[in-house]
Amino acid sequence: METFLIRALQLILSLSLLVIIHEGGHFFFARLFKIRVEKFYIFFDPWFSLFKYKPKNSDTEYGVGWLPLGGYCKISGMIDESMDTEQMKQPAQPWEFRSKPAWQRLLVMVGGVLMNFLLALFIYSMILFTWGDRYTALSDMTMGMKFNEHAQEIGFRDGDILKSADGKELTRFNMDMIRSIVEAREVTVLRQGEEKKILLPELSLLDVAKEDPMFVDVFYPNVVDSVLPDGGFAKVGIQKGDSLVAFNGKEMTSWNEFLDNMAELKAKAELDKKTSAAFTLVYSRAGVRDTVDVQTDDKFKVAVIGGLVDYKQRTLSYGFFESFPAGVALGVNTLKGYVNDMKYVFTKEGAKSVGGFATIGSIFPKVWDWQRFWEMTAFLSIILAFMNILPIPALDGGHVLFLLYEIIARRKPSDKFLEYAQMVGMFLLFGLLIWANFNDVLRFLF
């Protein structure tokens, strides 16, 4: 319950900030061009609001709605989510959106997207300024990588050190590295001191990301680091420095495999409604092998720590002014990666992977971590900016599309057309929202 509350609080705080900044972008340009803003709301307020306040001598009512699906800025003289068509039947007024030149209306509509993107760049810059850029270089991972069965069928081998993908150097173990491998036709690795080239078939990042064990992971040696008293390993005499070489008759060369075998053992035992499990383990000490039968506790643990590697963490530190170009580069790279991955949404598996608020909330850490919080907020700001600029009616991008048509064709679409387009867009968006959250429910139940 505590984990749920921490994640929920982070999600609400993050989305509230993003909504304020997004709608603030619309508000800023509207007021810059002397367009009246009737309402500025965080969250939606059908039938009633949680809070509202209208300053004296102000045209704008500020408030907080009860439906946490975003927010809105009600601008006079335009067809938006408020569907205030009665206002559009009245003669146009100088302070209304529809009375302004197309270029001003265009800036009002892109204002939200612009502010979200700038916010992401600013957050990324401040993250780099505050915490620096910490990473483990692939060149420092001298034990190489651990590859699953699928990757080994392609040609990878445990211990391979990744060098390049389609001639582009691979430098860090992160999502960009995996994306580069998936999209490459040829990957170069260092294997036992020699460079080897591996030809790759066409892969899907979505499929690779779902594989368990992971397609590629850090290689952890199959060596015991410490044994806790009274645990399953201690009871059979296994000691620090012992190597684990076989699990229920299956050979092992890494700690990764031991953890995978333990997970399979637990899953099978739980399926059989057992509260613990036993397995046969072969270990090696000073070159001499021995076989023991190990019993787990009632949480399927054996009280052992192993597979430790001491890869040094590199940190790039940035001064205040240095952080801005680095933050811009990080933000642009994040946007490119997200846009590139959008193609998977339009596949059958991609549609199933779309998630709602539960999925978004799950990306936040289980404990409060400010660095992780700001990283996720910046990422969500990138997503919000990109999704809103898509040329879909009811989104900012839909309004931009019709304004560009007006600028090129030199005539406005009719109000009736805009009204119908808004209704269609809202229908599509609510359908997507229902589908995304329905997927969350299915994941929870099954």
Short mmCIF file of C-alpha atoms in Angstrom, two decimals:
data_model
loop_
_atom_site.label_atom_id
_atom_site.label_comp_id
_atom_site.label_asym_id
_atom_site.label_seq_id
_atom_site.Cartn_x
_atom_site.Cartn_y
_atom_site.Cartn_z
CA MET A 1 0.00 0.00 0.00
CA GLU A 2 2.86 2.36 0.85
CA THR A 3 4.46 1.70 -2.54
CA PHE A 4 1.16 2.47 -4.28
CA LEU A 5 0.78 5.77 -2.41
CA ILE A 6 4.35 6.86 -3.16
CA ARG A 7 3.95 6.14 -6.86
CA ALA A 8 0.48 7.73 -6.97
CA LEU A 9 1.79 10.89 -5.32
CA GLN A 10 4.70 11.10 -7.76
CA LEU A 11 2.34 10.59 -10.70
CA ILE A 12 -0.10 13.28 -9.53
CA LEU A 13 2.70 15.75 -8.78
CA SER A 14 4.38 15.13 -12.13
CA LEU A 15 1.18 15.33 -14.22
CA SER A 16 0.03 18.46 -12.37
CA LEU A 17 3.31 20.20 -13.17
CA LEU A 18 3.14 19.14 -16.82
CA VAL A 19 -0.49 20.27 -17.17
CA ILE A 20 0.27 23.68 -15.61
CA ILE A 21 3.24 24.21 -17.93
CA HIS A 22 1.35 22.99 -21.00
CA GLU A 23 -1.75 25.09 -20.43
CA GLY A 24 0.49 27.94 -19.31
CA GLY A 25 2.01 27.93 -22.79
CA HIS A 26 -1.42 28.46 -24.35
CA PHE A 27 -2.24 31.08 -21.71
CA PHE A 28 1.01 33.02 -22.26
CA PHE A 29 0.57 33.43 -26.02
CA ALA A 30 -3.15 34.12 -25.69
CA ARG A 31 -2.52 36.96 -23.26
CA LEU A 32 0.45 38.16 -25.34
CA PHE A 33 -1.94 38.72 -28.25
CA LYS A 34 -4.67 40.12 -25.96
CA ILE A 35 -6.97 37.11 -26.35
CA ARG A 36 -9.35 36.55 -23.46
CA VAL A 37 -8.85 33.36 -21.44
CA GLU A 38 -12.06 32.45 -19.64
CA LYS A 39 -10.82 29.45 -17.64
CA PHE A 40 -7.46 27.99 -16.59
CA TYR A 41 -7.99 24.57 -15.00
CA ILE A 42 -5.84 21.73 -13.73
CA PHE A 43 -7.86 18.55 -14.41
CA PHE A 44 -11.36 18.64 -15.88
CA ASP A 45 -14.43 19.94 -14.08
CA PRO A 46 -17.63 18.45 -15.56
CA TRP A 47 -20.59 19.45 -13.33
CA PHE A 48 -18.42 20.78 -10.50
CA SER A 49 -14.88 21.73 -9.48
CA LEU A 50 -12.81 21.12 -6.34
CA PHE A 51 -11.58 24.69 -6.26
CA LYS A 52 -12.06 27.84 -8.28
CA TYR A 53 -11.01 31.45 -7.93
CA LYS A 54 -11.51 34.49 -10.12
CA PRO A 55 -9.36 37.50 -9.21
CA LYS A 56 -10.95 40.92 -9.13
CA ASN A 57 -10.87 42.72 -12.50
CA SER A 58 -9.76 39.51 -14.24
CA ASP A 59 -11.47 37.70 -17.10
CA THR A 60 -9.97 34.35 -16.09
CA GLU A 61 -11.31 31.83 -13.60
CA TYR A 62 -8.61 29.58 -12.13
CA GLY A 63 -9.52 26.20 -10.72
CA VAL A 64 -8.88 22.53 -10.02
CA GLY A 65 -11.25 19.94 -11.47
CA TRP A 66 -12.06 16.53 -10.04
CA LEU A 67 -11.38 14.43 -13.17
CA PRO A 68 -7.58 13.91 -13.45
CA LEU A 69 -7.38 13.43 -17.21
CA GLY A 70 -5.35 16.53 -17.99
CA GLY A 71 -6.39 20.16 -17.91
CA TYR A 72 -7.57 22.94 -20.16
CA CYS A 73 -7.36 26.59 -20.99
CA LYS A 74 -10.74 27.89 -22.26
CA ILE A 75 -9.98 30.59 -24.79
CA SER A 76 -12.72 32.90 -26.03
CA GLY A 77 -13.82 32.43 -29.60
CA MET A 78 -12.55 28.97 -30.44
CA ILE A 79 -14.02 25.48 -30.65
CA ASP A 80 -12.26 23.34 -28.07
CA GLU A 81 -13.03 20.60 -25.53
CA SER A 82 -15.58 22.85 -23.82
CA MET A 83 -17.75 22.57 -26.99
CA ASP A 84 -19.13 26.06 -26.34
CA THR A 85 -20.84 26.40 -29.71
CA GLU A 86 -23.27 29.08 -28.51
CA GLN A 87 -20.43 31.56 -28.19
CA MET A 88 -19.44 30.90 -31.80
CA LYS A 89 -22.94 31.92 -32.98
CA GLN A 90 -22.41 35.44 -31.63
CA PRO A 91 -20.65 38.20 -33.59
CA ALA A 92 -16.85 37.95 -33.31
CA GLN A 93 -15.26 40.23 -30.71
CA PRO A 94 -11.78 41.84 -30.90
CA TRP A 95 -10.55 39.87 -27.87
CA GLU A 96 -11.54 36.50 -29.31
CA PHE A 97 -9.26 33.84 -30.77
CA ARG A 98 -11.15 33.78 -34.09
CA SER A 99 -10.56 37.52 -34.59
CA LYS A 100 -6.78 37.27 -34.55
CA PRO A 101 -4.44 36.66 -37.51
CA ALA A 102 -3.69 33.04 -38.34
CA TRP A 103 -0.03 33.30 -37.29
CA GLN A 104 -1.03 34.47 -33.81
CA ARG A 105 -3.57 31.69 -33.45
CA LEU A 106 -0.89 29.23 -34.60
CA LEU A 107 1.48 30.37 -31.84
CA VAL A 108 -1.30 30.07 -29.26
CA MET A 109 -1.92 26.47 -30.30
CA VAL A 110 1.74 25.38 -30.36
CA GLY A 111 2.44 27.20 -27.09
CA GLY A 112 1.63 24.18 -24.91
CA VAL A 113 3.80 21.78 -26.90
CA LEU A 114 6.63 24.30 -27.01
CA MET A 115 6.56 24.82 -23.24
CA ASN A 116 6.50 21.07 -22.54
CA PHE A 117 9.52 20.50 -24.76
CA LEU A 118 11.42 23.44 -23.24
CA LEU A 119 10.52 22.16 -19.76
CA ALA A 120 11.98 18.73 -20.60
CA LEU A 121 15.20 20.32 -21.86
CA PHE A 122 15.45 22.45 -18.72
CA ILE A 123 14.85 19.48 -16.39
CA TYR A 124 17.42 17.35 -18.22
CA SER A 125 19.92 20.22 -17.95
CA MET A 126 19.34 20.59 -14.21
CA ILE A 127 19.62 16.82 -13.69
CA LEU A 128 23.03 16.87 -15.36
CA PHE A 129 24.07 19.95 -13.37
CA THR A 130 22.94 18.46 -10.04
CA TRP A 131 23.81 14.78 -10.35
CA GLY A 132 26.02 14.62 -13.41
CA ASP A 133 25.89 11.88 -16.02
CA ARG A 134 26.74 8.51 -14.42
CA TYR A 135 27.23 5.44 -16.56
CA THR A 136 29.21 2.25 -17.00
CA ALA A 137 31.24 2.15 -20.20
CA LEU A 138 30.97 -1.04 -22.25
CA SER A 139 34.74 -0.91 -22.66
CA ASP A 140 35.07 -1.30 -18.86
CA MET A 141 32.81 -4.38 -18.78
CA THR A 142 35.70 -6.76 -19.32
CA MET A 143 33.63 -9.89 -18.56
CA GLY A 144 31.38 -9.02 -21.45
CA MET A 145 27.65 -9.63 -21.67
CA LYS A 146 25.19 -12.44 -20.98
CA PHE A 147 22.92 -13.34 -23.91
CA ASN A 148 19.68 -15.30 -23.85
CA GLU A 149 18.88 -18.29 -26.06
CA HIS A 150 17.41 -16.13 -28.84
CA ALA A 151 20.53 -13.97 -29.01
CA GLN A 152 22.78 -17.04 -29.01
CA GLU A 153 20.82 -18.51 -31.93
CA ILE A 154 21.63 -15.31 -33.85
CA GLY A 155 25.34 -15.73 -33.11
CA PHE A 156 26.15 -13.95 -29.84
CA ARG A 157 28.09 -15.79 -27.14
CA ASP A 158 28.30 -15.23 -23.39
CA GLY A 159 31.32 -13.04 -22.63
CA ASP A 160 31.17 -11.12 -25.92
CA ILE A 161 32.18 -7.48 -25.46
CA LEU A 162 29.98 -5.23 -27.60
CA LYS A 163 31.94 -2.88 -29.86
CA SER A 164 29.74 -1.39 -32.59
CA ALA A 165 26.43 -1.66 -34.46
CA ASP A 166 26.51 -0.94 -38.19
CA GLY A 167 29.88 0.72 -37.67
CA LYS A 168 28.61 3.05 -34.90
CA GLU A 169 30.52 2.61 -31.64
CA LEU A 170 28.53 1.24 -28.69
CA THR A 171 29.67 3.05 -25.56
CA ARG A 172 27.12 2.51 -22.77
CA PHE A 173 24.88 -0.24 -21.46
CA ASN A 174 21.44 1.36 -21.74
CA MET A 175 18.27 1.40 -23.83
CA ASP A 176 20.01 3.27 -26.66
CA MET A 177 22.50 0.38 -26.89
CA ILE A 178 19.70 -2.19 -27.17
CA ARG A 179 17.88 -0.03 -29.73
CA SER A 180 21.07 0.28 -31.80
CA ILE A 181 21.55 -3.51 -31.78
CA VAL A 182 17.94 -4.24 -32.73
CA GLU A 183 18.01 -1.79 -35.64
CA ALA A 184 21.45 -2.88 -36.90
CA ARG A 185 22.20 -5.37 -39.63
CA GLU A 186 25.70 -6.11 -38.32
CA VAL A 187 27.13 -6.00 -34.79
CA THR A 188 30.83 -6.23 -34.01
CA VAL A 189 31.94 -7.90 -30.76
CA LEU A 190 35.25 -8.69 -29.13
CA ARG A 191 35.42 -12.44 -28.43
CA GLN A 192 38.50 -13.88 -26.73
CA GLY A 193 40.61 -11.01 -27.99
CA GLU A 194 39.39 -11.17 -31.60
CA GLU A 195 36.77 -9.06 -33.35
CA LYS A 196 33.80 -11.00 -34.70
CA LYS A 197 30.99 -9.68 -36.90
CA ILE A 198 27.46 -10.96 -36.29
CA LEU A 199 24.79 -10.58 -38.97
CA LEU A 200 21.37 -9.86 -37.48
CA PRO A 201 17.93 -10.76 -38.87
CA GLU A 202 15.13 -8.22 -38.67
CA LEU A 203 14.23 -7.72 -35.00
CA SER A 204 11.44 -5.92 -33.17
CA LEU A 205 12.43 -3.77 -30.20
CA LEU A 206 9.04 -4.50 -28.64
CA ASP A 207 9.60 -8.26 -28.84
CA VAL A 208 13.20 -8.02 -27.63
CA ALA A 209 12.21 -5.82 -24.67
CA LYS A 210 9.67 -8.45 -23.53
CA GLU A 211 12.10 -11.37 -23.57
CA ASP A 212 12.83 -13.05 -20.24
CA PRO A 213 15.71 -13.65 -19.63
CA MET A 214 16.82 -10.41 -21.26
CA PHE A 215 18.20 -10.48 -24.82
CA VAL A 216 21.42 -8.97 -23.49
CA ASP A 217 22.41 -8.34 -19.87
CA VAL A 218 25.52 -7.73 -17.80
CA PHE A 219 27.49 -10.95 -17.36
CA TYR A 220 27.73 -11.83 -13.66
CA PRO A 221 30.29 -14.53 -12.73
CA ASN A 222 28.97 -17.69 -11.09
CA VAL A 223 31.03 -17.12 -7.92
CA VAL A 224 29.61 -16.94 -4.38
CA ASP A 225 30.51 -13.70 -2.62
CA SER A 226 28.96 -14.33 0.79
CA VAL A 227 26.79 -16.93 2.52
CA LEU A 228 24.37 -15.86 5.24
CA PRO A 229 24.08 -17.99 8.40
CA ASP A 230 21.24 -20.51 8.73
CA GLY A 231 20.33 -20.27 5.04
CA GLY A 232 20.08 -23.12 2.55
CA PHE A 233 23.63 -22.63 1.24
CA ALA A 234 25.20 -22.37 4.70
CA LYS A 235 23.52 -25.61 5.79
CA VAL A 236 25.21 -27.62 3.01
CA GLY A 237 28.63 -26.01 3.54
CA ILE A 238 28.96 -23.74 0.52
CA GLN A 239 31.48 -20.96 1.13
CA LYS A 240 32.63 -17.65 -0.31
CA GLY A 241 34.63 -18.18 -3.50
CA ASP A 242 32.84 -21.38 -4.54
CA SER A 243 31.71 -21.52 -8.18
CA LEU A 244 28.22 -22.78 -9.06
CA VAL A 245 28.51 -25.07 -12.07
CA ALA A 246 25.22 -27.02 -12.36
CA PHE A 247 21.59 -26.68 -11.23
CA ASN A 248 19.44 -29.83 -11.28
CA GLY A 249 21.84 -31.34 -13.79
CA LYS A 250 21.94 -28.27 -16.05
CA GLU A 251 25.36 -26.64 -16.53
CA MET A 252 25.81 -23.00 -15.51
CA THR A 253 28.51 -20.51 -16.41
CA SER A 254 27.06 -17.35 -14.85
CA TRP A 255 25.18 -16.04 -11.83
CA ASN A 256 22.51 -14.90 -14.30
CA GLU A 257 21.68 -18.53 -15.01
CA PHE A 258 21.51 -19.36 -11.31
CA LEU A 259 18.97 -16.57 -10.75
CA ASP A 260 16.95 -17.68 -13.79
CA ASN A 261 16.92 -21.28 -12.51
CA MET A 262 15.80 -20.12 -9.07
CA ALA A 263 12.97 -18.10 -10.63
CA GLU A 264 11.82 -21.15 -12.63
CA LEU A 265 12.01 -23.33 -9.52
CA LYS A 266 9.89 -20.87 -7.54
CA ALA A 267 7.29 -20.55 -10.34
CA LYS A 268 6.93 -24.34 -10.62
CA ALA A 269 6.67 -24.78 -6.84
CA GLU A 270 4.01 -22.07 -6.56
CA LEU A 271 2.09 -23.71 -9.41
CA ASP A 272 2.16 -26.94 -7.39
CA LYS A 273 1.04 -24.90 -4.35
CA LYS A 274 4.27 -25.54 -2.44
CA THR A 275 5.79 -23.03 -0.01
CA SER A 276 9.42 -24.08 -0.52
CA ALA A 277 11.52 -26.11 -2.92
CA ALA A 278 14.67 -28.23 -3.14
CA PHE A 279 17.26 -28.58 -5.90
CA THR A 280 20.51 -30.37 -6.62
CA LEU A 281 23.53 -28.11 -6.96
CA VAL A 282 27.03 -28.86 -8.21
CA TYR A 283 29.70 -26.43 -7.04
CA SER A 284 33.45 -26.23 -7.47
CA ARG A 285 36.04 -25.32 -4.81
CA ALA A 286 39.72 -25.08 -5.78
CA GLY A 287 38.97 -27.17 -8.85
CA VAL A 288 37.21 -29.95 -6.93
CA ARG A 289 33.51 -30.50 -7.59
CA ASP A 290 30.90 -31.58 -5.09
CA THR A 291 27.14 -32.19 -5.27
CA VAL A 292 24.67 -31.12 -2.58
CA ASP A 293 20.90 -30.95 -2.14
CA VAL A 294 19.77 -27.45 -1.17
CA GLN A 295 16.45 -26.57 0.50
CA THR A 296 14.97 -23.07 0.19
CA ASP A 297 13.14 -21.28 2.99
CA ASP A 298 9.41 -20.47 2.85
CA LYS A 299 10.19 -17.45 0.64
CA PHE A 300 12.19 -19.56 -1.83
CA LYS A 301 15.45 -17.95 -0.67
CA VAL A 302 18.79 -19.66 0.02
CA ALA A 303 20.54 -16.73 1.79
CA VAL A 304 23.43 -16.18 -0.61
CA ILE A 305 24.99 -13.24 -2.41
CA GLY A 306 27.06 -13.69 -5.53
CA GLY A 307 27.82 -12.65 -9.06
CA LEU A 308 29.32 -9.35 -7.92
CA VAL A 309 31.42 -7.36 -10.38
CA ASP A 310 33.24 -4.14 -9.63
CA TYR A 311 32.81 -2.12 -12.80
CA LYS A 312 33.69 1.47 -12.10
CA GLN A 313 31.03 4.10 -12.64
CA ARG A 314 32.10 7.00 -14.81
CA THR A 315 30.65 10.41 -14.04
CA LEU A 316 30.59 13.40 -16.36
CA SER A 317 30.13 16.58 -14.31
CA TYR A 318 28.72 19.78 -15.79
CA GLY A 319 28.92 23.39 -14.73
CA PHE A 320 25.70 25.43 -14.74
CA PHE A 321 26.14 26.82 -18.26
CA GLU A 322 27.70 23.60 -19.60
CA SER A 323 24.61 21.67 -18.53
CA PHE A 324 22.29 23.40 -21.01
CA PRO A 325 23.79 22.18 -24.32
CA ALA A 326 24.20 18.72 -22.74
CA GLY A 327 20.58 18.79 -21.55
CA VAL A 328 19.38 19.84 -25.00
CA ALA A 329 21.33 16.97 -26.60
CA LEU A 330 19.86 14.50 -24.07
CA GLY A 331 16.32 15.79 -24.62
CA VAL A 332 16.59 15.66 -28.41
CA ASN A 333 18.04 12.13 -28.27
CA THR A 334 15.19 11.04 -25.97
CA LEU A 335 12.63 12.50 -28.38
CA LYS A 336 14.26 10.74 -31.35
CA GLY A 337 14.18 7.41 -29.51
CA TYR A 338 10.53 7.84 -28.53
CA VAL A 339 9.46 8.86 -32.04
CA ASN A 340 11.38 5.92 -33.49
CA ASP A 341 9.69 3.48 -31.09
CA MET A 342 6.20 4.79 -31.94
CA LYS A 343 6.07 2.52 -34.97
CA TYR A 344 5.60 -0.45 -32.66
CA VAL A 345 2.35 0.99 -31.28
CA PHE A 346 0.66 0.23 -34.60
CA THR A 347 1.38 -3.49 -34.39
CA LYS A 348 -0.87 -6.09 -32.74
CA GLU A 349 1.55 -6.59 -29.84
CA GLY A 350 2.13 -2.85 -29.60
CA ALA A 351 -1.59 -2.18 -29.18
CA LYS A 352 -1.68 -4.67 -26.32
CA SER A 353 1.27 -2.95 -24.64
CA VAL A 354 -0.42 0.48 -24.51
CA GLY A 355 -0.99 1.37 -20.86
CA GLY A 356 -2.99 3.88 -18.84
CA PHE A 357 -2.43 5.59 -15.52
CA ALA A 358 -1.30 2.40 -13.76
CA THR A 359 1.38 1.83 -16.39
CA ILE A 360 2.54 5.43 -16.21
CA GLY A 361 2.60 5.28 -12.42
CA SER A 362 4.67 2.09 -12.49
CA ILE A 363 7.60 3.86 -14.17
CA PHE A 364 8.14 5.90 -11.01
CA PRO A 365 10.36 4.36 -8.29
CA LYS A 366 8.90 2.50 -5.31
CA VAL A 367 10.73 4.85 -2.94
CA TRP A 368 10.97 8.60 -3.30
CA ASP A 369 14.01 9.41 -5.42
CA TRP A 370 14.22 13.00 -6.67
CA GLN A 371 16.62 12.22 -9.50
CA ARG A 372 14.41 9.44 -10.82
CA PHE A 373 11.30 11.59 -10.32
CA TRP A 374 12.72 14.41 -12.44
CA GLU A 375 13.98 11.99 -15.09
CA MET A 376 10.49 10.50 -15.43
CA THR A 377 8.85 13.95 -15.42
CA ALA A 378 11.15 15.13 -18.22
CA PHE A 379 10.38 11.96 -20.20
CA LEU A 380 6.63 12.40 -19.73
CA SER A 381 6.96 16.03 -20.81
CA ILE A 382 8.62 14.83 -24.03
CA ILE A 383 5.78 12.34 -24.56
CA LEU A 384 3.11 14.96 -23.85
CA ALA A 385 4.69 17.39 -26.31
CA PHE A 386 4.96 14.80 -29.08
CA MET A 387 1.50 13.30 -28.58
CA ASN A 388 -0.16 16.72 -28.51
CA ILE A 389 1.41 17.83 -31.78
CA LEU A 390 0.04 14.82 -33.67
CA PRO A 391 -2.47 16.03 -36.33
CA ILE A 392 -5.50 14.57 -34.56
CA PRO A 393 -8.64 16.68 -34.06
CA ALA A 394 -9.09 17.70 -30.40
CA LEU A 395 -5.32 17.73 -29.90
CA ASP A 396 -3.18 20.83 -30.41
CA GLY A 397 -1.82 19.23 -33.57
CA GLY A 398 -5.32 19.03 -35.03
CA HIS A 399 -5.85 22.77 -34.51
CA VAL A 400 -2.39 23.41 -36.01
CA LEU A 401 -3.29 21.30 -39.06
CA PHE A 402 -6.44 23.34 -39.73
CA LEU A 403 -4.56 26.61 -39.19
CA LEU A 404 -1.88 25.57 -41.67
CA TYR A 405 -4.66 24.75 -44.13
CA GLU A 406 -6.09 28.22 -43.57
CA ILE A 407 -2.71 29.87 -44.15
CA ILE A 408 -2.09 27.90 -47.36
CA ALA A 409 -5.64 27.93 -48.77
CA ARG A 410 -6.34 31.49 -47.49
CA ARG A 411 -9.72 30.48 -46.11
CA LYS A 412 -10.91 29.07 -42.81
CA PRO A 413 -12.62 25.70 -42.38
CA SER A 414 -16.24 26.26 -41.39
CA ASP A 415 -17.22 26.32 -37.71
CA LYS A 416 -19.50 23.35 -38.31
CA PHE A 417 -16.59 21.35 -39.76
CA LEU A 418 -14.37 22.28 -36.79
CA GLU A 419 -17.15 21.30 -34.40
CA TYR A 420 -17.55 17.87 -35.97
CA ALA A 421 -13.77 17.38 -36.13
CA GLN A 422 -13.52 18.22 -32.44
CA MET A 423 -16.22 15.67 -31.60
CA VAL A 424 -14.53 12.95 -33.66
CA GLY A 425 -11.16 13.73 -32.07
CA MET A 426 -12.57 13.60 -28.55
CA PHE A 427 -14.31 10.31 -29.34
CA LEU A 428 -10.99 8.83 -30.55
CA LEU A 429 -9.06 10.13 -27.54
CA PHE A 430 -11.57 8.83 -25.01
CA GLY A 431 -11.58 5.49 -26.84
CA LEU A 432 -7.78 5.33 -26.59
CA LEU A 433 -7.93 6.31 -22.92
CA ILE A 434 -10.47 3.55 -22.18
CA TRP A 435 -8.42 0.99 -24.13
CA ALA A 436 -5.17 1.92 -22.34
CA ASN A 437 -6.68 1.65 -18.88
CA PHE A 438 -8.53 -1.54 -19.85
CA ASN A 439 -5.11 -3.03 -20.68
CA ASP A 440 -3.96 -2.05 -17.18
CA VAL A 441 -6.94 -3.89 -15.66
CA LEU A 442 -6.18 -7.01 -17.72
CA ARG A 443 -2.55 -6.96 -16.60
CA PHE A 444 -3.64 -6.66 -12.98
CA LEU A 445 -6.14 -9.52 -13.24
CA PHE A 446 -4.04 -11.89 -15.33
#
